[in-house]
Short mmCIF file of C-alpha atoms (C1' of nucleotides) in Angstrom, two decimals:
data_model
loop_
_atom_site.label_atom_id
_atom_site.label_comp_id
_atom_site.label_asym_id
_atom_site.label_seq_id
_atom_site.Cartn_x
_atom_site.Cartn_y
_atom_site.Cartn_z
CA MET G 1 56.60 -63.31 -46.55
CA MET G 2 56.64 -59.76 -46.70
CA ASN G 3 57.46 -57.36 -44.25
CA ALA G 4 55.10 -55.09 -42.44
CA THR G 5 54.94 -52.47 -45.27
CA GLU G 6 55.48 -54.05 -48.18
CA ASN G 7 52.29 -54.75 -50.46
CA ILE G 8 50.93 -55.16 -53.96
CA ASN G 9 50.09 -51.37 -53.25
CA THR G 10 52.69 -49.69 -52.11
CA TRP G 11 56.27 -50.69 -51.91
CA ILE G 12 56.96 -53.80 -53.90
CA THR G 13 58.72 -53.28 -57.57
CA HIS G 14 57.76 -56.79 -59.31
CA LEU G 15 55.84 -59.22 -59.34
CA SER G 16 57.00 -62.39 -57.82
CA ALA G 17 56.45 -65.28 -60.68
CA LYS G 18 56.12 -68.21 -58.12
CA ALA G 19 52.77 -66.44 -57.06
CA LYS G 20 51.36 -66.65 -60.57
CA MET G 21 48.06 -68.50 -61.44
CA SER G 22 45.60 -69.14 -63.84
CA ILE G 23 42.47 -67.56 -63.94
CA SER G 24 39.02 -68.93 -65.66
CA VAL G 25 35.34 -67.30 -65.97
CA ASP G 26 32.72 -69.72 -65.27
CA CYS G 27 29.20 -68.98 -67.19
CA VAL G 28 25.90 -69.87 -66.32
CA ILE G 29 23.99 -69.61 -69.23
CA PHE G 30 20.16 -69.47 -68.33
CA GLY G 31 17.64 -70.10 -71.18
CA TYR G 32 13.90 -69.97 -71.45
CA ASP G 33 11.39 -71.79 -74.06
CA GLU G 34 7.92 -72.42 -73.44
CA GLU G 35 9.25 -75.49 -71.46
CA GLY G 36 10.68 -73.55 -68.75
CA LEU G 37 14.13 -72.48 -67.52
CA LYS G 38 17.07 -74.30 -68.28
CA VAL G 39 20.86 -74.42 -68.11
CA LEU G 40 23.25 -74.87 -70.97
CA LEU G 41 25.51 -77.73 -69.92
CA ILE G 42 28.56 -79.47 -71.37
CA ASP G 43 30.05 -82.94 -71.01
CA CYS G 44 33.12 -82.96 -69.04
CA ASN G 45 35.88 -85.54 -70.04
CA MET G 46 38.54 -84.57 -67.41
CA PRO G 47 39.88 -87.68 -65.30
CA SER G 48 38.04 -87.88 -62.09
CA TYR G 49 34.86 -85.92 -63.39
CA GLU G 50 34.10 -88.07 -66.54
CA GLY G 51 30.56 -88.27 -67.25
CA LYS G 52 29.48 -85.68 -65.39
CA LYS G 53 28.58 -81.93 -67.26
CA SER G 54 30.26 -78.86 -66.27
CA LEU G 55 29.16 -75.15 -67.10
CA LEU G 56 30.95 -73.43 -69.91
CA GLY G 57 34.18 -71.59 -69.05
CA ASP G 58 37.49 -70.76 -70.09
CA LEU G 59 40.89 -69.74 -69.13
CA VAL G 60 41.44 -66.07 -69.12
CA GLU G 61 43.98 -64.70 -71.59
CA VAL G 62 46.86 -62.25 -70.31
CA ASN G 63 45.86 -59.42 -72.15
CA GLU G 64 41.91 -59.54 -71.76
CA THR G 65 39.41 -58.50 -69.32
CA LEU G 66 37.50 -61.05 -67.37
CA GLU G 67 34.09 -59.18 -69.45
CA ASN G 68 36.22 -59.93 -72.47
CA ALA G 69 36.51 -63.51 -71.47
CA VAL G 70 33.01 -63.83 -70.81
CA THR G 71 31.80 -62.61 -74.30
CA ARG G 72 34.12 -64.76 -75.60
CA VAL G 73 32.73 -68.26 -73.97
CA LEU G 74 29.22 -66.69 -74.70
CA GLN G 75 29.83 -66.06 -78.40
CA LYS G 76 31.70 -69.03 -78.97
CA ARG G 77 28.79 -71.05 -77.01
CA THR G 78 25.63 -69.59 -78.43
CA THR G 79 27.01 -67.59 -81.45
CA LEU G 80 25.33 -64.30 -80.22
CA THR G 81 26.72 -61.34 -79.46
CA ASP G 82 25.88 -58.41 -76.91
CA LEU G 83 24.45 -60.81 -74.05
CA TYR G 84 23.44 -59.50 -70.72
CA PHE G 85 25.72 -61.08 -68.40
CA GLU G 86 26.74 -60.28 -64.86
CA GLU G 87 29.36 -60.97 -62.33
CA VAL G 88 28.72 -63.18 -59.40
CA LYS G 89 31.67 -64.40 -57.22
CA SER G 90 34.69 -65.91 -56.86
CA TYR G 91 35.79 -69.35 -56.19
CA SER G 92 39.48 -69.82 -55.10
CA ASP G 93 39.97 -73.04 -52.99
CA PRO G 94 43.47 -74.35 -54.13
CA ASP G 95 42.35 -77.82 -54.64
CA ARG G 96 39.18 -76.82 -56.87
CA HIS G 97 40.65 -77.79 -60.20
CA PRO G 98 42.47 -80.98 -61.03
CA LEU G 99 44.90 -79.17 -63.28
CA GLY G 100 46.48 -76.93 -60.70
CA ARG G 101 45.87 -73.65 -59.36
CA VAL G 102 42.86 -71.97 -60.92
CA ILE G 103 40.60 -69.30 -59.59
CA THR G 104 37.48 -68.73 -61.28
CA LEU G 105 34.82 -66.01 -61.67
CA ALA G 106 31.19 -67.00 -61.87
CA TYR G 107 28.81 -65.06 -64.09
CA TYR G 108 25.56 -65.88 -65.22
CA SER G 109 23.72 -65.06 -68.71
CA PHE G 110 20.09 -65.07 -69.93
CA ILE G 111 18.88 -65.95 -73.36
CA LYS G 112 16.17 -66.90 -75.36
CA ILE G 113 16.83 -70.66 -76.28
CA SER G 114 15.24 -70.09 -79.91
CA ASP G 115 17.38 -67.57 -80.40
CA TYR G 116 20.47 -70.03 -79.86
CA LYS G 117 21.48 -72.35 -82.42
CA ILE G 118 24.05 -75.24 -82.30
CA HIS G 119 27.52 -74.09 -83.58
CA ASP G 120 29.10 -77.11 -84.85
CA THR G 121 28.91 -80.94 -84.85
CA GLU G 122 32.03 -80.82 -82.14
CA ASP G 123 29.48 -79.29 -79.78
CA LYS G 124 26.61 -82.07 -79.75
CA HIS G 125 27.77 -82.74 -76.16
CA LEU G 126 26.21 -79.74 -75.03
CA GLU G 127 22.95 -79.37 -73.68
CA TRP G 128 19.96 -77.11 -72.43
CA ILE G 129 18.95 -79.09 -68.96
CA SER G 130 15.90 -77.93 -66.89
CA ILE G 131 16.80 -76.33 -63.90
CA ASN G 132 14.57 -78.76 -62.22
CA GLU G 133 16.90 -81.68 -63.20
CA ILE G 134 20.22 -80.71 -62.95
CA PRO G 135 22.68 -83.57 -62.56
CA ASP G 136 26.07 -83.80 -60.24
CA LEU G 137 28.38 -81.36 -61.75
CA ALA G 138 31.98 -81.38 -61.93
CA PHE G 139 34.13 -79.40 -60.11
CA ASP G 140 32.59 -76.89 -57.68
CA HIS G 141 29.93 -76.29 -60.53
CA GLN G 142 27.02 -77.29 -58.41
CA LYS G 143 27.54 -74.42 -55.77
CA ILE G 144 28.33 -71.73 -58.75
CA LEU G 145 25.02 -72.71 -60.49
CA GLU G 146 23.22 -72.20 -57.06
CA ASP G 147 24.77 -69.30 -56.48
CA CYS G 148 24.13 -67.83 -59.61
CA TYR G 149 20.45 -68.96 -59.70
CA LEU G 150 19.88 -67.04 -56.23
CA ARG G 151 21.61 -63.85 -58.23
CA LEU G 152 19.35 -64.32 -61.10
CA LYS G 153 16.25 -64.90 -59.18
CA LYS G 154 16.87 -61.74 -56.97
CA LYS G 155 18.11 -59.85 -60.11
CA ILE G 156 14.69 -60.41 -62.38
CA ARG G 157 12.42 -58.98 -59.61
CA THR G 158 14.00 -55.36 -59.79
CA HIS G 159 15.27 -55.36 -63.16
CA PRO G 160 13.34 -56.09 -66.59
CA ILE G 161 16.28 -58.38 -67.74
CA GLY G 162 13.73 -60.74 -68.98
CA PHE G 163 11.66 -59.05 -71.47
CA SER G 164 14.48 -59.66 -74.15
CA LEU G 165 13.60 -62.91 -73.68
CA MET G 166 9.89 -62.48 -74.61
CA PRO G 167 8.30 -62.80 -78.17
CA LYS G 168 8.37 -59.35 -79.78
CA LYS G 169 4.59 -59.56 -79.30
CA PHE G 170 3.58 -61.45 -75.86
CA THR G 171 0.47 -61.78 -74.05
CA LEU G 172 0.58 -61.20 -70.10
CA MET G 173 -0.28 -64.90 -69.40
CA GLN G 174 3.32 -65.62 -71.52
CA LEU G 175 4.86 -63.14 -69.21
CA GLN G 176 3.09 -64.27 -66.16
CA ASN G 177 4.38 -67.81 -66.89
CA PHE G 178 8.00 -66.82 -67.67
CA TYR G 179 8.25 -64.93 -64.23
CA GLU G 180 6.80 -67.91 -62.36
CA ALA G 181 9.17 -70.61 -64.24
CA VAL G 182 12.22 -68.59 -63.49
CA LEU G 183 11.39 -67.63 -59.78
CA GLN G 184 9.58 -70.84 -59.34
CA ILE G 185 6.30 -69.32 -57.43
CA LYS G 186 3.17 -68.38 -58.57
CA PHE G 187 1.36 -65.03 -58.65
CA ASP G 188 -2.18 -64.24 -58.39
CA ARG G 189 -3.23 -63.63 -62.46
CA ARG G 190 -5.33 -60.48 -61.07
CA ASN G 191 -2.69 -59.03 -58.83
CA PHE G 192 0.07 -59.75 -61.57
CA ARG G 193 -1.60 -57.99 -64.34
CA ARG G 194 -2.68 -54.78 -61.94
CA LYS G 195 0.96 -54.56 -61.08
CA LEU G 196 2.67 -54.35 -64.45
CA ASN G 197 -0.15 -52.47 -65.90
CA SER G 198 0.81 -49.62 -63.06
CA LEU G 199 4.77 -49.93 -64.10
CA ASP G 200 3.15 -48.46 -67.35
CA LEU G 201 6.11 -50.18 -69.42
CA LEU G 202 4.04 -52.20 -71.70
CA ILE G 203 2.91 -51.18 -75.41
CA ASP G 204 -0.80 -52.15 -75.75
CA LEU G 205 -0.45 -53.28 -79.51
CA GLU G 206 -4.35 -53.26 -79.95
CA GLU G 207 -3.92 -56.61 -81.52
CA ILE G 208 -5.00 -59.95 -80.30
CA GLN G 209 -4.07 -63.74 -80.66
CA ASP G 210 -4.97 -65.51 -83.79
CA ASN G 211 -5.87 -68.90 -84.13
CA VAL G 212 -6.29 -70.04 -80.54
CA SER G 213 -9.32 -72.44 -79.73
CA HIS G 214 -10.36 -69.93 -76.39
CA ARG G 215 -10.81 -66.15 -76.16
CA PRO G 216 -7.87 -64.62 -77.98
CA ALA G 217 -5.30 -62.68 -75.32
CA LYS G 218 -4.21 -58.99 -76.04
CA LEU G 219 -0.63 -58.70 -77.37
CA TYR G 220 1.88 -56.29 -75.32
CA SER G 221 5.72 -55.34 -76.39
CA PHE G 222 7.94 -53.72 -73.40
CA ASP G 223 8.59 -50.10 -74.07
CA PHE G 224 12.39 -50.62 -73.63
CA LYS G 225 12.70 -46.86 -74.68
CA LYS G 226 10.83 -45.52 -71.74
CA TYR G 227 12.34 -47.81 -69.10
CA ASN G 228 15.96 -46.00 -70.06
CA GLN G 229 14.44 -42.62 -70.35
CA LEU G 230 13.23 -43.40 -66.67
CA LEU G 231 16.21 -45.07 -65.64
CA LYS G 232 18.80 -42.06 -66.60
CA SER G 233 15.96 -39.78 -64.64
CA GLY G 234 16.33 -41.66 -61.83
CA ASP G 235 12.68 -42.08 -60.72
CA LEU G 236 11.81 -45.86 -61.58
CA ASN G 237 11.09 -48.48 -59.44
CA PHE G 238 10.48 -51.61 -61.15
CA ALA G 239 9.81 -54.42 -58.78
CA LEU G 240 7.87 -57.77 -58.94
CA MET Z 1 43.34 -70.27 -79.84
CA MET Z 2 41.64 -73.57 -78.57
CA ASN Z 3 39.61 -75.83 -80.75
CA ALA Z 4 35.88 -75.40 -80.44
CA THR Z 5 35.43 -78.06 -77.82
CA GLU Z 6 38.69 -77.45 -75.66
CA ASN Z 7 38.30 -75.21 -72.44
CA ILE Z 8 39.27 -75.15 -69.06
CA ASN Z 9 36.40 -77.36 -68.07
CA THR Z 10 36.59 -80.02 -70.84
CA TRP Z 11 39.37 -81.42 -72.45
CA ILE Z 12 42.25 -79.86 -71.90
CA THR Z 13 45.43 -81.67 -70.14
CA HIS Z 14 47.67 -78.78 -68.38
CA LEU Z 15 47.52 -75.41 -67.65
CA SER Z 16 49.46 -73.02 -70.03
CA ALA Z 17 52.18 -70.91 -68.12
CA LYS Z 18 51.70 -68.00 -70.28
CA ALA Z 19 48.43 -67.63 -69.37
CA LYS Z 20 49.26 -67.31 -65.69
CA MET Z 21 48.85 -63.90 -63.74
CA SER Z 22 48.84 -62.31 -60.49
CA ILE Z 23 45.84 -61.92 -58.49
CA SER Z 24 45.33 -59.55 -55.26
CA VAL Z 25 42.76 -58.80 -52.82
CA ASP Z 26 42.07 -55.04 -52.29
CA CYS Z 27 40.10 -54.37 -48.75
CA VAL Z 28 37.99 -51.18 -48.36
CA ILE Z 29 38.33 -51.23 -44.32
CA PHE Z 30 35.37 -48.71 -43.46
CA GLY Z 31 35.69 -47.84 -39.59
CA TYR Z 32 33.01 -45.93 -37.58
CA ASP Z 33 33.63 -43.67 -34.75
CA GLU Z 34 31.61 -40.64 -32.90
CA GLU Z 35 32.94 -38.43 -35.80
CA GLY Z 36 31.37 -40.51 -38.60
CA LEU Z 37 32.57 -43.05 -41.19
CA LYS Z 38 35.93 -43.26 -42.26
CA VAL Z 39 38.13 -45.45 -44.44
CA LEU Z 40 41.69 -46.88 -43.81
CA LEU Z 41 43.67 -45.66 -46.51
CA ILE Z 42 47.85 -46.24 -46.89
CA ASP Z 43 50.36 -43.93 -48.80
CA CYS Z 44 51.37 -45.48 -52.08
CA ASN Z 45 55.20 -45.03 -52.82
CA MET Z 46 54.88 -46.46 -56.04
CA PRO Z 47 56.50 -44.61 -59.29
CA SER Z 48 53.73 -42.56 -60.71
CA TYR Z 49 51.32 -43.12 -58.00
CA GLU Z 50 53.64 -41.49 -55.62
CA GLY Z 51 51.98 -38.97 -53.10
CA LYS Z 52 48.84 -40.76 -53.61
CA LYS Z 53 47.07 -42.56 -51.40
CA SER Z 54 45.75 -46.39 -51.91
CA LEU Z 55 43.32 -48.96 -50.41
CA LEU Z 56 45.09 -52.04 -48.35
CA GLY Z 57 45.72 -55.09 -50.35
CA ASP Z 58 47.80 -57.84 -51.15
CA LEU Z 59 48.73 -60.53 -53.58
CA VAL Z 60 47.07 -63.91 -53.16
CA GLU Z 61 49.78 -66.69 -52.49
CA VAL Z 62 49.51 -69.92 -54.75
CA ASN Z 63 48.09 -71.87 -51.58
CA GLU Z 64 45.80 -69.94 -49.87
CA THR Z 65 41.93 -68.84 -51.10
CA LEU Z 66 41.06 -65.25 -51.88
CA GLU Z 67 39.26 -65.14 -48.21
CA ASN Z 68 42.48 -66.12 -46.51
CA ALA Z 69 44.42 -63.44 -47.89
CA VAL Z 70 41.59 -61.01 -47.17
CA THR Z 71 41.81 -62.21 -43.21
CA ARG Z 72 45.98 -61.83 -43.93
CA VAL Z 73 45.61 -58.18 -44.66
CA LEU Z 74 42.77 -57.52 -42.23
CA GLN Z 75 44.65 -58.95 -39.54
CA LYS Z 76 48.10 -57.18 -40.55
CA ARG Z 77 46.50 -54.15 -40.60
CA THR Z 78 43.98 -53.74 -37.81
CA THR Z 79 45.42 -56.94 -35.73
CA LEU Z 80 41.84 -57.78 -35.43
CA THR Z 81 40.61 -61.47 -36.23
CA ASP Z 82 37.04 -62.66 -37.27
CA LEU Z 83 36.30 -59.59 -39.24
CA TYR Z 84 33.08 -59.29 -41.34
CA PHE Z 85 33.82 -58.98 -44.66
CA GLU Z 86 32.32 -59.32 -48.30
CA GLU Z 87 33.50 -59.82 -51.79
CA VAL Z 88 32.13 -56.86 -54.34
CA LYS Z 89 33.62 -57.65 -57.50
CA SER Z 90 36.45 -57.93 -59.88
CA TYR Z 91 38.95 -55.38 -61.52
CA SER Z 92 40.83 -56.87 -64.68
CA ASP Z 93 41.73 -54.12 -66.92
CA PRO Z 94 45.05 -55.15 -68.34
CA ASP Z 95 46.52 -52.03 -67.64
CA ARG Z 96 45.49 -51.35 -64.33
CA HIS Z 97 48.52 -52.06 -62.54
CA PRO Z 98 51.99 -50.57 -62.99
CA LEU Z 99 53.80 -53.33 -62.31
CA GLY Z 100 52.10 -56.10 -64.93
CA ARG Z 101 49.08 -58.15 -64.61
CA VAL Z 102 47.22 -58.00 -61.67
CA ILE Z 103 43.63 -58.98 -61.56
CA THR Z 104 42.59 -57.82 -58.08
CA LEU Z 105 39.03 -58.77 -56.01
CA ALA Z 106 37.41 -56.10 -54.24
CA TYR Z 107 36.26 -56.45 -50.55
CA TYR Z 108 34.99 -54.29 -47.71
CA SER Z 109 34.95 -55.02 -43.86
CA PHE Z 110 33.46 -52.65 -41.25
CA ILE Z 111 35.20 -51.97 -38.01
CA LYS Z 112 34.97 -50.10 -34.76
CA ILE Z 113 37.72 -47.38 -34.90
CA SER Z 114 38.12 -47.80 -30.99
CA ASP Z 115 39.06 -51.25 -31.59
CA TYR Z 116 41.79 -50.77 -33.91
CA LYS Z 117 45.46 -50.21 -32.67
CA ILE Z 118 48.37 -48.94 -34.57
CA HIS Z 119 50.31 -52.10 -35.16
CA ASP Z 120 54.05 -51.09 -35.74
CA THR Z 121 55.66 -47.76 -36.17
CA GLU Z 122 56.46 -48.56 -39.85
CA ASP Z 123 52.38 -48.43 -40.34
CA LYS Z 124 52.63 -44.79 -39.79
CA HIS Z 125 51.83 -44.03 -43.02
CA LEU Z 126 48.42 -45.63 -42.01
CA GLU Z 127 45.33 -43.05 -41.90
CA TRP Z 128 41.80 -42.89 -41.31
CA ILE Z 129 40.05 -40.63 -43.79
CA SER Z 130 36.45 -39.53 -43.52
CA ILE Z 131 34.03 -40.76 -46.17
CA ASN Z 132 33.55 -37.02 -47.28
CA GLU Z 133 37.15 -36.17 -47.96
CA ILE Z 134 38.65 -39.06 -49.87
CA PRO Z 135 41.58 -37.46 -51.73
CA ASP Z 136 42.52 -38.86 -55.09
CA LEU Z 137 43.47 -42.78 -54.79
CA ALA Z 138 46.33 -44.60 -56.79
CA PHE Z 139 45.47 -47.24 -59.31
CA ASP Z 140 41.54 -47.83 -59.91
CA HIS Z 141 40.97 -47.77 -56.15
CA GLN Z 142 38.62 -44.77 -56.68
CA LYS Z 143 36.16 -46.79 -58.55
CA ILE Z 144 36.65 -49.51 -56.48
CA LEU Z 145 35.87 -47.50 -53.05
CA GLU Z 146 32.81 -46.26 -54.63
CA ASP Z 147 31.35 -49.26 -55.81
CA CYS Z 148 32.18 -51.19 -51.98
CA TYR Z 149 30.69 -47.94 -50.55
CA LEU Z 150 27.16 -48.40 -52.43
CA ARG Z 151 27.47 -52.15 -51.39
CA LEU Z 152 27.77 -51.30 -48.00
CA LYS Z 153 25.03 -48.97 -47.80
CA LYS Z 154 22.64 -51.32 -49.68
CA LYS Z 155 23.97 -54.14 -47.10
CA ILE Z 156 23.90 -52.23 -44.08
CA ARG Z 157 19.75 -51.71 -44.67
CA THR Z 158 18.94 -55.19 -44.96
CA HIS Z 159 21.20 -56.96 -42.40
CA PRO Z 160 22.71 -55.97 -38.64
CA ILE Z 161 26.18 -55.78 -39.54
CA GLY Z 162 26.61 -52.28 -37.83
CA PHE Z 163 25.40 -53.65 -34.31
CA SER Z 164 29.18 -55.01 -33.69
CA LEU Z 165 30.24 -51.70 -34.24
CA MET Z 166 28.10 -50.01 -31.08
CA PRO Z 167 29.03 -49.88 -27.82
CA LYS Z 168 28.07 -53.01 -25.77
CA LYS Z 169 25.38 -50.53 -24.38
CA PHE Z 170 23.90 -47.95 -26.64
CA THR Z 171 21.01 -45.11 -26.57
CA LEU Z 172 18.93 -45.53 -29.89
CA MET Z 173 20.23 -42.12 -30.79
CA GLN Z 174 23.75 -43.36 -30.93
CA LEU Z 175 22.37 -45.96 -33.36
CA GLN Z 176 20.35 -43.45 -35.40
CA ASN Z 177 23.54 -41.27 -35.73
CA PHE Z 178 25.51 -44.28 -36.86
CA TYR Z 179 22.84 -45.37 -39.57
CA GLU Z 180 22.65 -41.51 -40.55
CA ALA Z 181 26.57 -41.55 -40.96
CA VAL Z 182 26.92 -44.72 -42.81
CA LEU Z 183 24.10 -43.89 -45.03
CA GLN Z 184 24.53 -40.27 -45.38
CA ILE Z 185 20.67 -39.46 -45.03
CA LYS Z 186 18.45 -38.39 -42.56
CA PHE Z 187 15.84 -40.49 -40.42
CA ASP Z 188 12.84 -39.48 -39.06
CA ARG Z 189 13.05 -39.53 -34.88
CA ARG Z 190 10.10 -41.20 -34.30
CA ASN Z 191 9.75 -43.32 -37.16
CA PHE Z 192 13.40 -44.72 -36.50
CA ARG Z 193 12.45 -45.72 -32.95
CA ARG Z 194 9.37 -47.24 -33.57
CA LYS Z 195 10.97 -48.88 -36.43
CA LEU Z 196 13.80 -50.58 -34.30
CA ASN Z 197 11.13 -51.29 -31.46
CA SER Z 198 9.11 -53.13 -33.91
CA LEU Z 199 12.12 -55.54 -35.04
CA ASP Z 200 12.08 -56.66 -31.29
CA LEU Z 201 15.71 -57.59 -31.67
CA LEU Z 202 16.96 -54.85 -28.79
CA ILE Z 203 17.24 -55.58 -24.94
CA ASP Z 204 16.22 -52.95 -23.00
CA LEU Z 205 19.06 -53.24 -20.35
CA GLU Z 206 16.52 -51.18 -17.95
CA GLU Z 207 19.74 -48.57 -17.26
CA ILE Z 208 20.10 -44.95 -18.29
CA GLN Z 209 23.10 -42.47 -19.52
CA ASP Z 210 24.91 -41.21 -16.62
CA ASN Z 211 26.26 -37.50 -16.10
CA VAL Z 212 24.75 -36.17 -19.11
CA SER Z 213 23.32 -32.64 -18.83
CA HIS Z 214 20.10 -33.44 -20.09
CA ARG Z 215 17.26 -35.96 -19.96
CA PRO Z 216 19.29 -39.46 -19.77
CA ALA Z 217 18.43 -42.06 -22.56
CA LYS Z 218 17.80 -45.69 -21.94
CA LEU Z 219 20.39 -47.93 -23.03
CA TYR Z 220 19.91 -51.25 -25.23
CA SER Z 221 21.89 -53.81 -26.59
CA PHE Z 222 21.07 -55.93 -29.66
CA ASP Z 223 19.81 -59.54 -29.30
CA PHE Z 224 22.40 -61.58 -31.63
CA LYS Z 225 21.18 -64.70 -30.18
CA LYS Z 226 17.55 -63.97 -31.08
CA TYR Z 227 18.63 -62.59 -34.49
CA ASN Z 228 20.61 -65.72 -35.32
CA GLN Z 229 17.61 -67.89 -34.23
CA LEU Z 230 14.94 -65.92 -36.72
CA LEU Z 231 17.80 -66.05 -39.27
CA LYS Z 232 17.88 -69.78 -39.06
CA SER Z 233 14.23 -70.34 -38.84
CA GLY Z 234 13.92 -67.91 -42.17
CA ASP Z 235 11.21 -65.95 -40.98
CA LEU Z 236 13.23 -62.83 -40.51
CA ASN Z 237 12.62 -59.41 -42.11
CA PHE Z 238 15.13 -56.86 -40.97
CA ALA Z 239 14.90 -53.72 -43.03
CA LEU Z 240 15.70 -49.97 -42.30
"C1'" DT D 1 -22.51 -76.41 -75.94
"C1'" DC D 2 -18.51 -77.08 -74.00
"C1'" DA D 3 -13.64 -76.65 -73.15
"C1'" DA D 4 -10.11 -73.32 -72.17
"C1'" DA D 5 -7.76 -69.40 -71.35
"C1'" DA D 6 -9.12 -64.11 -71.12
"C1'" DG D 7 -10.33 -60.53 -68.59
"C1'" DT D 8 -11.83 -57.59 -64.48
"C1'" DG D 9 -12.60 -55.16 -58.65
"C1'" DT D 10 -13.00 -54.94 -53.95
"C1'" DT D 11 -11.72 -55.34 -49.45
"C1'" DC D 12 -8.31 -55.45 -45.74
"C1'" DA D 13 -3.84 -55.16 -43.26
"C1'" DG D 14 0.50 -53.70 -42.93
"C1'" DC D 15 4.07 -50.15 -43.65
"C1'" DG D 16 6.59 -45.60 -44.48
"C1'" DT D 17 6.16 -41.12 -43.98
"C1'" DA D 18 5.03 -36.59 -42.11
"C1'" DC D 19 4.50 -34.04 -38.25
"C1'" DA D 20 4.64 -31.03 -32.95
"C1'" DC D 21 4.39 -31.40 -27.94
"C1'" DC D 22 6.04 -32.20 -23.24
"C1'" DC D 23 10.18 -34.37 -19.91
"C1'" DA D 24 14.29 -35.00 -17.32
"C1'" DT D 25 18.54 -33.74 -16.31
"C1'" DG D 26 22.82 -30.73 -14.94
"C1'" DC D 27 24.28 -26.15 -14.90
"C1'" DG O 1 14.95 -21.08 -15.30
"C1'" DC O 2 17.11 -22.83 -19.50
"C1'" DA O 3 19.49 -25.12 -22.91
"C1'" DT O 4 19.89 -29.68 -24.02
"C1'" DG O 5 18.71 -33.86 -26.22
"C1'" DG O 6 15.20 -37.62 -24.97
"C1'" DG O 7 10.93 -39.42 -25.48
"C1'" DT O 8 6.02 -40.05 -27.32
"C1'" DG O 9 1.05 -40.73 -30.95
"C1'" DT O 10 -1.70 -39.98 -34.88
"C1'" DA O 11 -3.30 -39.81 -39.88
"C1'" DC O 12 -2.74 -40.79 -44.42
"C1'" DG O 13 -1.54 -42.84 -48.92
"C1'" DC O 14 0.41 -47.03 -51.10
"C1'" DT O 15 1.01 -51.63 -51.74
"C1'" DG O 16 0.63 -56.49 -51.68
"C1'" DA O 17 -2.28 -60.14 -51.00
"C1'" DA O 18 -6.73 -62.35 -51.00
"C1'" DC O 19 -10.37 -63.92 -53.52
"C1'" DA O 20 -14.78 -65.54 -58.05
"C1'" DC O 21 -17.19 -64.63 -61.67
"C1'" DT O 22 -18.20 -63.51 -66.49
"C1'" DT O 23 -16.23 -63.36 -71.70
"C1'" DT O 24 -14.44 -64.91 -75.72
"C1'" DT O 25 -13.26 -67.95 -79.00
"C1'" DG O 26 -12.54 -72.85 -81.73
"C1'" DA O 27 -14.12 -77.43 -81.81
#
DNA sequence: TCAAAAGTGTTCAGCGTACACCCATGC
DNA sequence: GCATGGGTGTACGCTGAACACTTTTGA
């Protein structure tokens, strides 16, 4: 125990080896395709959790930031770079990991499943699982997933993080299906369309769907350029 | 480097001593009194930061959670227990601390300054500094403080975390002054009062101020009981 | 001609915002 | 009686929510 004035930010002169521990990052990798919202999970073979699935994670190396570690995990598991991700919170129960003291920081990411390629044969125990069919997970990963999903749902209503998961050209119905799948709520079609039009961030491509056995829908793309301008200038209120 | 399937959540059987590091918590302790919003800072005497002030923080012990560590720091510095606090985010630049690799998690708390007692004479280098007069801080604490202040401002508009900092009996003007000091914006008096009344969470104590050289104001208290009931039942929309 | 999805307008209620005058008290 | 802060009401514009019918295409 330290005396009243010693602490990490004032008087101490060295870091005790005894108080050192392992840090990990755990990533809830959300993915979307026409079937809906899914999460990338891996089989866990650690004693006492055998047969369960877990999130993707790894230990943080001594010379990298947490963000570096997340980038590394995401790249290794999806082969994709420059992915969006966000920190959610820490999990630090001393008994949370059977191998010893491991504090973890939870992050979530969100990708288009069709962009994802199975990386190598050893990754065959990796699987996309529908958000509605998540099994019991190893460690405290159930809680981590819940917390990250809540954050995603909050974030996606105020930030256009979903548009990079759309096809380059999409219909308003595809967009609505996406939001309904992620948020697990239904929108009124007319109100949804009016809302999106009023944002004035969709580009009408003046093209229509082809080879559909019903009235073809107009195609749109998202105006990332305009969005970034509005973001910088500060007068943006994106909300769904 | 691990092979493609090894990671903290699957195959490894032991934690490498090499990858262990120190974790700290840093607390932005916000305080409020009639003078406004302040932050509790301490003198930093660490070489290269001498003369600067820093946040309150400490290393996390091997057998405690981050929340335990925060509770410990808050209790030591304020002598108060059961304080509200919230995790904000991690700071993990490998070079952020001169003594070595220290990852820190930032938390903020919020207390009534009049409840705070100087704990012992060694703490004389502790000081409440107005939010508008924060000097250059040691380490990355400037950034941490900014991030925590943004979070506080967001939180306080949707959660009644401010009411425990009010006197037991308060006037609507005192309440408005509090929100204006924390958020650094002005509210229209009539609209503020209407808003608070419409929440229906204030108890009209049917008492008035005494010994004031103007029309005495009515006194109110916050109905924590009703708030918690509404919170549980789910149909609560507290927003300012 | 039928099935299937696309597209379109209006009404209503609630909420945030802007704004100006009289009231009660101590000195 | 005056200085000081306490207390009150109205009007307007925006936004979210509810709701049903016609259009276009391929089969």
